[in-house]
Coordinates of C-alpha atoms and ligand atoms in Angstrom, one line a residue:
T1 CA -185.5 -210.8 25.5
Q2 CA -186.3 -209.8 22.4
P3 CA -185.1 -212.1 19.1
L4 CA -182.0 -210.1 16.9
P5 CA -183.4 -209.0 13.7
P6 CA -184.0 -211.7 10.6
G7 CA -181.1 -212.1 8.3
P8 CA -179.3 -214.8 6.3
K9 CA -176.8 -217.2 7.9
G10 CA -173.3 -216.3 7.6
W11 CA -170.4 -218.3 7.0
L12 CA -168.5 -219.6 10.1
I13 CA -165.5 -217.1 10.9
L14 CA -166.0 -214.2 8.4
G15 CA -170.0 -214.3 8.8
N16 CA -171.6 -212.0 5.8
L17 CA -169.1 -210.2 4.8
P18 CA -168.4 -212.5 1.4
Q19 CA -172.0 -212.3 0.8
L20 CA -171.7 -208.6 0.1
G21 CA -170.3 -208.8 -2.9
T22 CA -168.8 -206.0 -5.6
K23 CA -172.3 -203.5 -4.8
P24 CA -173.0 -204.1 -1.4
H25 CA -175.8 -201.3 -1.2
Q26 CA -177.0 -203.3 -4.0
T27 CA -176.7 -207.0 -2.3
L28 CA -178.3 -205.2 0.9
Y29 CA -181.3 -203.8 -1.0
N30 CA -182.1 -207.1 -2.5
L31 CA -181.7 -208.9 1.6
S32 CA -184.2 -206.5 2.7
K33 CA -187.0 -207.7 -0.1
V34 CA -186.4 -211.1 1.6
Y35 CA -185.9 -210.3 4.9
G36 CA -187.7 -206.9 6.1
P37 CA -186.3 -203.3 6.6
L38 CA -184.2 -204.1 9.8
I39 CA -181.7 -206.7 9.0
Y40 CA -179.3 -208.6 11.2
L41 CA -175.7 -209.3 9.8
R42 CA -172.4 -210.5 11.1
F43 CA -169.2 -209.3 9.7
G44 CA -166.6 -211.6 11.6
S45 CA -167.4 -211.2 15.3
V46 CA -169.0 -207.8 14.8
N47 CA -172.7 -207.6 15.1
V48 CA -174.2 -205.5 12.3
V49 CA -177.8 -204.3 11.8
V50 CA -179.1 -202.1 8.4
A51 CA -181.9 -199.6 7.9
S52 CA -183.4 -200.1 5.0
S53 CA -186.4 -198.1 5.3
C54 CA -187.7 -194.6 6.3
N55 CA -189.6 -196.0 9.2
V56 CA -186.7 -198.1 10.7
A57 CA -184.3 -194.9 9.6
F58 CA -186.3 -192.7 11.7
Q59 CA -186.0 -195.0 14.6
F60 CA -182.6 -195.0 14.8
L61 CA -181.4 -191.5 13.6
K62 CA -184.6 -189.2 15.0
T63 CA -185.7 -191.8 18.0
H64 CA -182.5 -193.2 19.2
D65 CA -180.1 -190.8 17.6
A66 CA -178.0 -190.4 20.6
N67 CA -177.2 -194.0 21.3
F68 CA -175.7 -194.0 17.6
S69 CA -174.0 -190.9 17.3
N70 CA -170.4 -192.6 17.1
R71 CA -168.8 -194.2 14.6
P72 CA -167.4 -197.6 15.0
P73 CA -163.6 -198.3 15.0
N74 CA -162.1 -198.9 11.4
S75 CA -158.9 -199.3 9.8
G76 CA -159.4 -196.3 7.4
A77 CA -160.2 -193.8 10.4
E78 CA -156.9 -195.2 12.0
H79 CA -154.6 -195.2 8.7
I80 CA -156.2 -192.7 6.9
A81 CA -157.6 -189.9 9.3
Y82 CA -154.8 -189.7 11.5
N83 CA -156.2 -192.0 13.7
Y84 CA -159.4 -190.6 14.3
Q85 CA -157.8 -186.8 15.4
D86 CA -160.7 -185.6 12.5
M87 CA -163.8 -184.4 12.6
V88 CA -165.5 -187.4 10.7
F89 CA -164.6 -190.4 12.7
A90 CA -163.9 -188.2 16.0
P91 CA -165.7 -189.5 19.1
Y92 CA -169.4 -187.8 20.0
G93 CA -167.8 -184.9 22.0
S94 CA -166.3 -181.7 22.8
R95 CA -163.4 -182.1 20.3
W96 CA -165.9 -183.0 17.4
R97 CA -168.1 -180.2 18.5
A98 CA -165.7 -177.6 18.5
M99 CA -164.5 -178.7 14.6
R100 CA -167.9 -178.9 13.5
K101 CA -168.7 -175.1 15.0
M102 CA -165.7 -174.0 13.5
C103 CA -166.6 -175.5 10.3
T104 CA -170.1 -174.1 10.4
I105 CA -169.3 -170.5 11.2
H106 CA -166.5 -170.3 8.6
L107 CA -167.8 -171.8 5.5
F108 CA -171.4 -173.1 6.1
S109 CA -173.1 -170.8 7.8
A110 CA -175.8 -169.2 5.4
K111 CA -173.6 -165.8 5.8
A112 CA -170.1 -168.0 4.9
L113 CA -172.3 -169.3 1.7
D114 CA -173.2 -166.0 0.6
D115 CA -169.6 -164.2 0.9
L116 CA -168.3 -167.3 -0.3
W117 CA -170.4 -167.1 -3.5
P118 CA -168.2 -164.9 -5.5
I119 CA -165.5 -167.5 -5.2
R120 CA -168.0 -170.2 -6.6
Q121 CA -169.3 -167.8 -9.3
A122 CA -165.4 -167.8 -10.4
E123 CA -164.6 -171.0 -10.8
V124 CA -168.1 -171.9 -12.2
M125 CA -167.4 -169.7 -15.2
S126 CA -163.8 -171.0 -15.6
M127 CA -165.4 -173.9 -16.0
V128 CA -167.8 -172.7 -18.3
K129 CA -164.6 -171.2 -20.2
E130 CA -162.5 -174.7 -20.5
V131 CA -166.0 -176.6 -21.5
Y132 CA -166.4 -173.6 -23.8
L133 CA -163.0 -173.8 -25.6
Q134 CA -162.8 -177.4 -26.0
G135 CA -166.4 -177.8 -27.7
K136 CA -165.3 -174.9 -29.8
K137 CA -162.2 -177.3 -31.1
G138 CA -164.9 -179.9 -31.4
K139 CA -163.2 -181.5 -28.3
V140 CA -165.0 -184.2 -26.6
V141 CA -165.3 -183.3 -23.0
D142 CA -164.3 -185.5 -20.2
V143 CA -167.4 -184.7 -18.3
S144 CA -166.1 -185.7 -14.5
H145 CA -162.7 -184.3 -15.1
V146 CA -164.3 -180.3 -15.5
I147 CA -166.7 -180.8 -12.9
N148 CA -164.1 -182.3 -10.2
V149 CA -161.7 -179.0 -10.7
C150 CA -164.3 -176.8 -10.7
S151 CA -165.7 -178.6 -7.0
M152 CA -161.9 -178.9 -6.0
D153 CA -160.9 -175.3 -7.0
A154 CA -164.2 -173.6 -5.0
L155 CA -163.1 -175.5 -1.7
S156 CA -159.9 -175.1 -1.6
K157 CA -160.2 -171.3 -2.5
A158 CA -162.6 -171.0 0.7
L159 CA -160.4 -173.7 2.6
V160 CA -157.0 -172.1 2.2
G161 CA -157.6 -169.4 0.4
W162 CA -155.9 -170.6 -2.9
K163 CA -156.3 -173.1 -5.7
V164 CA -154.1 -176.6 -4.7
C165 CA -155.0 -177.9 -8.0
G166 CA -153.6 -174.6 -10.4
E167 CA -152.4 -177.4 -13.1
A168 CA -154.4 -180.1 -15.0
K169 CA -151.7 -182.5 -14.1
E170 CA -152.0 -181.9 -10.1
A171 CA -155.9 -181.9 -10.4
S172 CA -155.9 -185.0 -12.0
E173 CA -153.3 -186.6 -9.5
F174 CA -155.5 -185.0 -6.5
K175 CA -158.5 -186.7 -7.8
S176 CA -157.4 -190.0 -8.4
M177 CA -155.9 -189.6 -4.5
V178 CA -159.8 -188.6 -3.6
V179 CA -161.3 -191.3 -5.7
E180 CA -158.8 -194.0 -4.1
L181 CA -159.5 -193.0 -0.6
M182 CA -163.4 -193.1 -1.2
Q183 CA -162.9 -196.8 -2.6
L184 CA -160.9 -197.8 0.0
A185 CA -163.0 -196.2 2.9
G186 CA -165.8 -198.5 1.2
V187 CA -164.2 -201.8 1.9
F188 CA -165.6 -203.8 4.5
N189 CA -161.8 -204.2 5.7
V190 CA -162.2 -208.1 6.9
G191 CA -159.2 -207.3 9.3
D192 CA -161.8 -205.0 11.2
F193 CA -163.9 -207.6 11.6
V194 CA -162.0 -210.4 12.3
K195 CA -159.2 -209.8 14.8
G196 CA -156.9 -212.8 13.9
L197 CA -156.5 -211.7 10.5
A198 CA -155.9 -208.3 10.8
W199 CA -152.1 -208.4 10.6
I200 CA -152.4 -210.8 7.6
D201 CA -154.6 -207.8 5.8
P202 CA -155.8 -210.1 3.5
Q203 CA -156.9 -207.4 0.8
G204 CA -153.9 -205.4 0.8
V205 CA -156.4 -202.7 2.1
V206 CA -154.2 -201.0 5.1
R207 CA -151.3 -201.4 2.7
K208 CA -152.8 -199.6 0.6
M209 CA -154.2 -196.8 3.2
K210 CA -150.8 -196.0 4.5
K211 CA -149.2 -195.4 1.3
L212 CA -151.9 -192.8 0.9
H213 CA -152.1 -191.0 3.8
K214 CA -148.1 -190.4 3.4
R215 CA -149.3 -188.7 -0.2
F216 CA -151.9 -187.0 1.7
D217 CA -150.1 -186.0 4.7
K218 CA -147.3 -184.8 2.7
F219 CA -150.1 -182.6 1.1
F220 CA -151.5 -181.1 4.3
D221 CA -147.7 -180.5 5.3
S222 CA -146.9 -178.3 2.2
L223 CA -150.3 -176.5 2.8
I224 CA -149.7 -175.2 6.6
E225 CA -146.2 -174.2 5.7
A226 CA -146.9 -172.5 2.5
R227 CA -149.6 -170.8 4.9
R228 CA -147.5 -170.2 7.6
T229 CA -144.5 -168.7 5.4
R230 CA -147.0 -166.2 3.7
N231 CA -147.3 -162.8 4.8
N232 CA -150.9 -163.5 6.2
K233 CA -151.6 -159.6 6.9
G234 CA -154.9 -158.6 5.1
E235 CA -155.2 -162.5 4.4
G236 CA -156.8 -164.9 6.5
R237 CA -160.1 -165.4 5.8
D238 CA -159.7 -169.3 4.7
L239 CA -160.3 -171.7 6.9
L240 CA -156.8 -173.0 7.5
S241 CA -155.9 -169.3 8.4
V242 CA -158.5 -169.0 10.9
L243 CA -157.6 -172.4 12.3
L244 CA -153.8 -171.7 12.6
N245 CA -155.0 -168.2 14.2
F246 CA -156.9 -170.0 16.5
Q247 CA -153.7 -172.0 17.1
G248 CA -151.5 -169.4 17.8
E249 CA -154.0 -167.6 20.2
G250 CA -152.9 -170.6 22.2
S251 CA -156.8 -171.1 22.3
D252 CA -157.5 -174.6 23.2
F253 CA -160.7 -177.4 23.2
E254 CA -162.1 -178.4 26.1
E255 CA -160.2 -181.7 25.5
G256 CA -156.5 -179.8 24.9
K257 CA -155.0 -178.7 22.1
L258 CA -155.6 -178.3 18.4
T259 CA -153.1 -179.5 17.0
D260 CA -151.2 -179.7 13.4
I261 CA -152.8 -183.2 13.2
N262 CA -156.1 -182.0 13.9
I263 CA -155.9 -179.2 11.3
K264 CA -154.6 -181.9 8.8
A265 CA -157.0 -184.5 9.9
L266 CA -159.9 -181.7 9.1
M267 CA -158.5 -180.7 5.6
L268 CA -158.0 -184.0 4.4
N269 CA -161.8 -184.6 5.8
L270 CA -163.0 -181.1 3.7
F271 CA -161.1 -181.8 0.9
T272 CA -162.4 -185.2 0.1
A273 CA -166.0 -185.5 1.7
G274 CA -166.6 -182.4 0.1
T275 CA -165.4 -183.2 -3.6
D276 CA -166.6 -186.2 -5.1
T277 CA -169.6 -186.6 -3.4
A278 CA -170.8 -182.9 -5.2
S279 CA -169.0 -183.8 -8.4
S280 CA -170.5 -187.1 -9.0
T281 CA -174.0 -186.3 -8.1
V282 CA -173.3 -183.0 -10.6
E283 CA -172.4 -185.9 -13.1
W284 CA -175.2 -188.3 -12.6
A285 CA -177.4 -185.8 -13.1
L286 CA -176.1 -184.6 -16.8
A287 CA -176.0 -188.4 -17.5
E288 CA -179.7 -188.7 -16.0
L289 CA -180.6 -185.7 -18.2
I290 CA -178.8 -186.7 -21.3
C291 CA -181.0 -190.0 -21.0
H292 CA -184.2 -188.0 -21.1
P293 CA -183.8 -185.2 -24.0
D294 CA -187.2 -184.3 -22.8
I295 CA -187.2 -183.5 -19.6
L296 CA -183.4 -181.6 -20.2
K297 CA -185.5 -179.7 -22.5
K298 CA -187.9 -178.5 -20.2
A299 CA -185.3 -177.8 -17.3
Q300 CA -183.7 -176.0 -20.3
E301 CA -187.2 -173.7 -20.7
E302 CA -187.5 -173.1 -17.7
L303 CA -184.0 -171.5 -16.7
D304 CA -184.4 -169.6 -20.4
S305 CA -187.4 -168.3 -18.7
V306 CA -186.3 -167.2 -15.4
V307 CA -182.4 -166.4 -16.1
G308 CA -182.9 -165.5 -20.1
R309 CA -180.5 -166.6 -22.6
H310 CA -177.9 -163.5 -22.6
Q311 CA -176.3 -164.3 -19.6
F312 CA -175.9 -167.0 -17.0
V313 CA -177.8 -168.7 -14.2
K314 CA -176.3 -167.2 -10.8
E315 CA -177.3 -168.8 -7.5
Q316 CA -180.0 -166.4 -6.1
D317 CA -182.1 -167.7 -9.6
L318 CA -182.0 -171.3 -8.5
Q319 CA -184.9 -170.6 -6.1
N320 CA -187.3 -170.1 -9.0
L321 CA -186.5 -173.0 -10.9
P322 CA -189.1 -175.6 -9.5
L323 CA -188.1 -178.1 -12.4
F324 CA -184.7 -178.0 -11.7
Q325 CA -185.2 -178.3 -7.7
A326 CA -187.2 -181.5 -8.4
I327 CA -184.5 -182.7 -10.9
I328 CA -181.7 -182.5 -8.6
K329 CA -183.7 -184.5 -5.5
E330 CA -185.0 -186.9 -8.3
V331 CA -181.1 -187.4 -9.2
F332 CA -180.0 -187.3 -5.0
R333 CA -182.8 -190.2 -5.2
L334 CA -181.1 -192.6 -7.3
H335 CA -178.0 -191.6 -6.7
P336 CA -176.9 -190.7 -3.1
A337 CA -173.6 -189.7 -3.4
T338 CA -172.6 -192.3 -0.4
P339 CA -174.9 -195.0 -0.6
L340 CA -174.7 -196.7 2.9
S341 CA -173.7 -193.4 4.5
I342 CA -171.4 -193.6 7.2
P343 CA -171.5 -195.5 9.6
R344 CA -172.9 -195.9 13.0
V345 CA -171.9 -197.6 16.2
A346 CA -174.7 -198.5 19.1
E347 CA -173.2 -197.2 22.2
N348 CA -175.9 -199.4 24.3
E349 CA -178.1 -201.9 23.5
C350 CA -181.7 -200.8 22.3
K351 CA -185.1 -202.2 20.9
I352 CA -185.8 -201.1 17.3
N353 CA -189.1 -203.0 15.3
G354 CA -189.6 -205.1 18.6
Y355 CA -186.2 -206.6 17.8
H356 CA -182.9 -206.5 20.3
V357 CA -179.7 -204.4 18.5
P358 CA -176.6 -205.2 20.8
K359 CA -174.7 -203.0 22.3
N360 CA -171.7 -201.7 20.0
A361 CA -173.2 -203.9 16.8
T362 CA -172.6 -201.2 14.0
L363 CA -175.5 -199.5 12.2
L364 CA -175.3 -199.2 8.1
V365 CA -178.2 -196.7 7.0
N366 CA -178.8 -198.0 3.3
L367 CA -179.8 -194.2 1.8
W368 CA -179.4 -196.2 -1.9
A369 CA -182.4 -198.4 -0.9
I370 CA -184.5 -196.1 1.2
S371 CA -184.9 -193.9 -1.4
K372 CA -186.3 -196.3 -3.6
D373 CA -188.2 -198.9 -1.1
P374 CA -191.5 -199.7 -3.3
A375 CA -193.8 -199.1 -1.0
I376 CA -192.7 -195.2 -0.6
W377 CA -192.0 -194.6 -4.2
K378 CA -194.2 -195.7 -7.5
N379 CA -191.8 -197.2 -10.1
P380 CA -188.9 -196.2 -8.0
M381 CA -186.1 -197.1 -10.4
R382 CA -187.6 -194.4 -13.1
F383 CA -186.3 -191.3 -13.2
D384 CA -189.1 -189.0 -12.7
P385 CA -188.9 -185.5 -11.5
D386 CA -192.2 -184.8 -11.6
R387 CA -192.9 -186.7 -8.3
F388 CA -191.5 -183.7 -6.4
L389 CA -193.8 -181.0 -8.4
P390 CA -196.8 -179.6 -7.1
G391 CA -199.8 -182.3 -7.5
G392 CA -196.5 -185.1 -7.4
S393 CA -196.5 -188.3 -4.8
H394 CA -193.9 -186.4 -2.8
A395 CA -194.5 -182.6 -3.8
H396 CA -193.2 -181.5 0.0
A397 CA -190.2 -184.1 0.3
H398 CA -186.9 -182.2 0.4
V399 CA -183.2 -184.1 0.6
K400 CA -182.0 -182.1 4.0
G401 CA -182.5 -184.5 6.7
N402 CA -186.4 -184.2 8.1
N403 CA -188.0 -186.2 5.7
F404 CA -186.7 -189.9 6.0
E405 CA -187.8 -191.3 2.9
L406 CA -184.9 -189.1 0.8
I407 CA -181.9 -188.5 3.7
P408 CA -179.1 -188.3 0.7
F409 CA -177.1 -186.4 3.5
G410 CA -177.9 -188.7 6.7
A411 CA -179.8 -187.4 9.3
G412 CA -179.4 -186.3 13.3
R413 CA -176.5 -185.0 15.1
R414 CA -173.9 -186.3 12.4
K415 CA -175.8 -185.4 9.4
C416 CA -173.6 -184.1 6.9
A417 CA -171.7 -180.9 8.2
G418 CA -171.5 -179.5 4.7
M419 CA -175.0 -179.9 3.2
R420 CA -175.5 -176.6 2.0
L421 CA -172.3 -176.2 0.5
G422 CA -173.2 -179.5 -1.2
L423 CA -176.0 -178.6 -2.6
R424 CA -174.9 -175.2 -3.2
M425 CA -172.0 -176.7 -5.7
V426 CA -173.9 -179.3 -6.7
Q427 CA -176.8 -177.4 -8.0
I428 CA -174.9 -174.0 -9.8
M429 CA -172.6 -176.5 -11.6
T430 CA -175.5 -178.6 -13.1
A431 CA -177.8 -175.5 -14.1
T432 CA -174.7 -174.0 -15.5
L433 CA -174.3 -177.3 -17.3
I434 CA -177.6 -177.6 -19.1
H435 CA -178.3 -173.8 -19.5
G436 CA -175.3 -172.9 -21.2
F437 CA -174.7 -176.3 -23.5
D438 CA -176.4 -178.8 -25.0
W439 CA -174.8 -182.1 -25.0
V440 CA -174.2 -184.9 -27.8
L441 CA -172.8 -188.1 -27.0
P442 CA -170.2 -189.0 -28.9
D443 CA -169.4 -191.6 -31.4
G444 CA -172.6 -192.2 -32.4
Q445 CA -173.8 -192.9 -28.8
T446 CA -177.7 -192.7 -28.5
H447 CA -179.0 -191.4 -25.2
D448 CA -181.2 -194.6 -24.9
K449 CA -177.5 -196.6 -24.6
L450 CA -175.6 -194.5 -22.2
D451 CA -174.3 -196.8 -19.7
M452 CA -175.5 -195.9 -16.1
E453 CA -173.5 -198.8 -14.1
E454 CA -172.6 -197.8 -10.4
A455 CA -168.8 -198.4 -9.6
Y456 CA -168.8 -198.9 -5.7
G457 CA -167.5 -196.8 -2.8
L458 CA -168.3 -194.8 0.1
S459 CA -168.9 -192.6 -2.8
L460 CA -170.6 -193.4 -5.8
Q461 CA -169.1 -193.5 -8.7
R462 CA -170.2 -193.7 -12.8
A463 CA -168.2 -197.3 -13.6
V464 CA -167.9 -195.5 -17.0
P465 CA -167.0 -191.6 -16.9
L466 CA -169.1 -189.5 -18.9
V467 CA -167.6 -188.0 -22.1
A468 CA -169.9 -185.9 -24.3
C469 CA -169.3 -182.5 -26.5
P470 CA -170.8 -179.6 -25.6
V471 CA -173.1 -177.2 -28.1
P472 CA -173.0 -173.5 -26.8
R473 CA -177.1 -172.5 -26.6
L474 CA -177.1 -169.2 -25.0
E475 CA -176.8 -166.1 -27.1
P476 CA -172.5 -165.3 -27.9
C477 CA -172.6 -162.4 -25.4
A478 CA -173.0 -164.8 -22.4
Y479 CA -169.5 -166.4 -23.2
E480 CA -167.8 -163.5 -23.7
I481 CA -166.5 -163.3 -20.3
A482 CA -165.3 -167.0 -21.1
Y483 CA -163.3 -165.8 -24.3
Ligands
HEM501 C1 -173.6 -184.1 -2.9 C2 -172.9 -183.5 -1.6 C3 -172.9 -184.5 -0.4 C4 -173.4 -185.7 -0.2 C5 -174.6 -186.2 -0.5 C6 -172.9 -185.6 1.1 C7 -173.4 -187.1 2.5 C8 -173.0 -187.1 3.9 C9 -173.5 -188.1 4.3 C10 -174.4 -189.0 4.0 C11 -172.6 -188.2 5.5 C12 -172.9 -189.2 6.8 C13 -174.0 -188.5 7.9 C14 -174.4 -189.6 8.9 O1 -173.1 -190.4 9.6 O2 -175.7 -189.6 9.3 C15 -172.0 -187.4 5.4 C16 -170.8 -186.6 6.8 C17 -170.0 -185.8 6.4 N1 -170.0 -184.6 4.6 FE1 -170.9 -185.1 3.7 N2 -172.0 -184.9 1.9 C18 -172.0 -183.8 0.6 C19 -170.9 -182.8 0.5 C20 -170.6 -182.6 1.7 C21 -169.7 -181.5 1.5 C22 -169.5 -180.4 0.4 C23 -169.0 -181.5 2.6 C24 -167.6 -180.4 3.4 C25 -166.8 -179.6 2.4 C26 -169.1 -182.7 4.1 C27 -168.4 -182.7 4.8 C28 -169.1 -183.8 5.3 C29 -168.6 -183.9 6.7 C30 -167.3 -183.4 7.6 C31 -169.1 -185.1 7.7 C32 -169.2 -186.1 8.8 C33 -169.9 -185.1 9.9 C34 -169.9 -185.8 11.0 O3 -169.5 -186.8 11.4 O4 -170.2 -184.9 12.4 N3 -169.9 -183.5 2.7 N4 -172.2 -186.4 4.3

């Protein structure tokens, strides 16, 4: 039999859990430098393998993808995601397939995305208005907040037909719920790995999950209730209406009925997976560009020459902006929204790189490490979009899941379902914010001193949220829509 992959020795009961630290993606990256691109760890009684290079990720997510198309059992799926009744944690099978198909048809297909563009555009312009008005008053803008409200509202209109966070207070509250979910989902909960300790809930994670679940559940109950009591005639294009109609027609999945629980769980997935990931990427993008004024200036010149200064950029312009596209790729490379992706589990034992991967082992794919592998990326920590431009080292790489050196959306069967929407949201929000405004850091802060620390969670937040003063840079007529 083959040996297990190499890895650091763990503690007696907890295994390697205590060694992960506060930024597990960085710890695992450092371990990969010592032990190589395929590491074996033990979390309590659970075998864990970590992929940290494009070659190893390719073997797991392409060659052996079928064997890794399920997620491991975890307390988040149980206590937050309605006991696996959602899509993200659903077993690979007919219910998962049916949910994914519905989302693809009504939200993520090229046609659905084009149909939903007016919604995104309206929300992006509403963000411009907010930024413009705050800038006019000389106020410092909480960038993270305005971006979050924009992605939340655009998504919410597509999911349920109206803006669920109409008021600033509601938006902040919802954002705090999503951020807490992402933090909790990113915690390696000792109880998941050491069964004997589950009942003590040593980190208090399960207690927090149950409390948070109740808040989400109340919110989704009220959404369904509102949808059912409204006169749906003439509406019904949003995903919630489609799901409720499907249910009303008595249509079934192969495995059984589409229950209210399934619908709430899917809404939970989409609202949470779709907001924080996209908005934190935009925040990172803006922060990187503020730190690199020369690159920002070039990107603005490109936008000016393609779009002009008398109107705002639109989605159809994006394909004509090669430098801007390269910038977005570079942001995904340095700041992948979910640094350790979402875990998978080995259905059967298998052999990777000559090593034995046991049945039921948890697979972590360190997306953060892969896109910084010094064997593939020159000066991997440097923000250098040129590498993606013609003549650059990665001129042909893209982020969609086939170039394994850069897979911020994962790859294979369980790849991000919302990739196309996420990409469009990230691109249009970032392009609009840099086309429409120059950004000045407050309190005499200089661009080379901007704090770029990360705060680990299932999604990668900035430790210090970005705040900056917007200075309009287009012709006044472009902002008229915002007056
Ligand atoms: C910047 C934007 C985003 C990034 C970087 C991102 C990244 C990811 C990653 C890495 C995974 C795990 C893939 C795997 O296991 O290989 C994932 C899964 C998923 N994402 Fe995204 N995501 C983004 C936006 C979105 C959006 C906008 C939505 C929906 C509105 C969404 C919905 C989902 C769902 C439902 C899954 C689970 C898929 C499954 O298990 O079949 N994501 N995402």
